[in-house]
């Protein structure tokens, strides 16, 4: 960018706030919002999608897993392939491809075609989202990097706040395919915003993917990415199937399901900000340890709280807050550990996050199919506990500065 998108200070640095950040950062968050909307909305209506496409609920849940797996693989590759090109143009072209791929989902009649229609927007979304996170880390002062990352992540978490319950509502009133149309509208608005407000930004030399992967020879960095993978695995082993759990175990209808998802999403947005704030104040390791322990506790308690909406709702909110609070905490830890490769590590961490989502959806689907959905929360809690242990292990490892070409 022609100049850093810096925090605007009303006084000393300690008075800076994400609320007064350069407005163009919010535009980047909106780009993430568009991507998150199409990725997550099937979560709330799996039973409806499964019935229309004549597949099981666990199979329908893999719509989330395939999107995340494609995202994880495509994001680092596309970042390298497009690194030398002017960034605004790349983002605009990517948004256009994302919109076209999303529109395909409106007309895809079978489950196989629906799965195929998830691949194009997932690949484009990887490039969109990776660029937004990298910029968020670059534009903030070091003392506020955690909150800048959190703001970019809030684009995704806010898409959960609105997207999943909105998907339930739209499915009830119009049909679930209309959510694809709505996503295209948001992508078009993001396209106009990028064209109108972002300046031309010259690309830079790409860091080869092989060189990016070589940074994982550092056990400290590799273990940190493993933390993200395990936490997201545990989170999505349950989240991907929250709707059928609420239907079958708690006995909620679609109206109350929307309330649960709104509560989860609002808690997630709050947790994202608190995760960034606590990382800046107490460090990423302490922050992710606290968030991980809270996440494991919430998942472990979920089956016991499922006897009543009023018992399950606070547990769901603790779950949402801790799940999304862990993301900026780990990313802060990674960027502070290796500031010389911060951009590379954020891209790799985003891939780890989406590999975790895909694994969680796969394992959660198998648990639902062959055991019982009542066990999904406990399967997730075990993965999260391992993630917390790996975080403590990572904190004790030494780190040697990496050379970057």
Coordinates of C-alpha atoms in Angstrom, one line a residue, residues 24 58 92 113 115 125 149 180 186 188 243 245 291 326 358 373 375 377 389 392 401:
X24 CA -10.1 0.6 4.9
X58 CA -23.0 -36.4 8.2
X92 CA -11.0 -7.6 -7.6
X113 CA -22.5 -30.9 -8.1
X115 CA -19.8 -30.3 -3.5
X125 CA -11.7 -17.3 -0.7
X149 CA -5.7 -9.6 13.6
X180 CA -25.8 -18.2 -2.5
X186 CA -22.1 -9.1 -0.6
X188 CA -20.3 -7.4 -5.3
X243 CA -27.9 -28.0 14.3
X245 CA -27.4 -31.9 18.0
X291 CA -9.1 -19.9 25.8
X326 CA -8.0 -18.7 20.6
X358 CA -11.9 -30.1 7.5
X373 CA -24.1 -37.2 18.0
X375 CA -20.4 -38.0 21.7
X377 CA -18.7 -32.7 22.0
X389 CA -0.8 -29.4 25.9
X392 CA 2.5 -25.4 26.7
X401 CA 15.8 -16.4 14.0

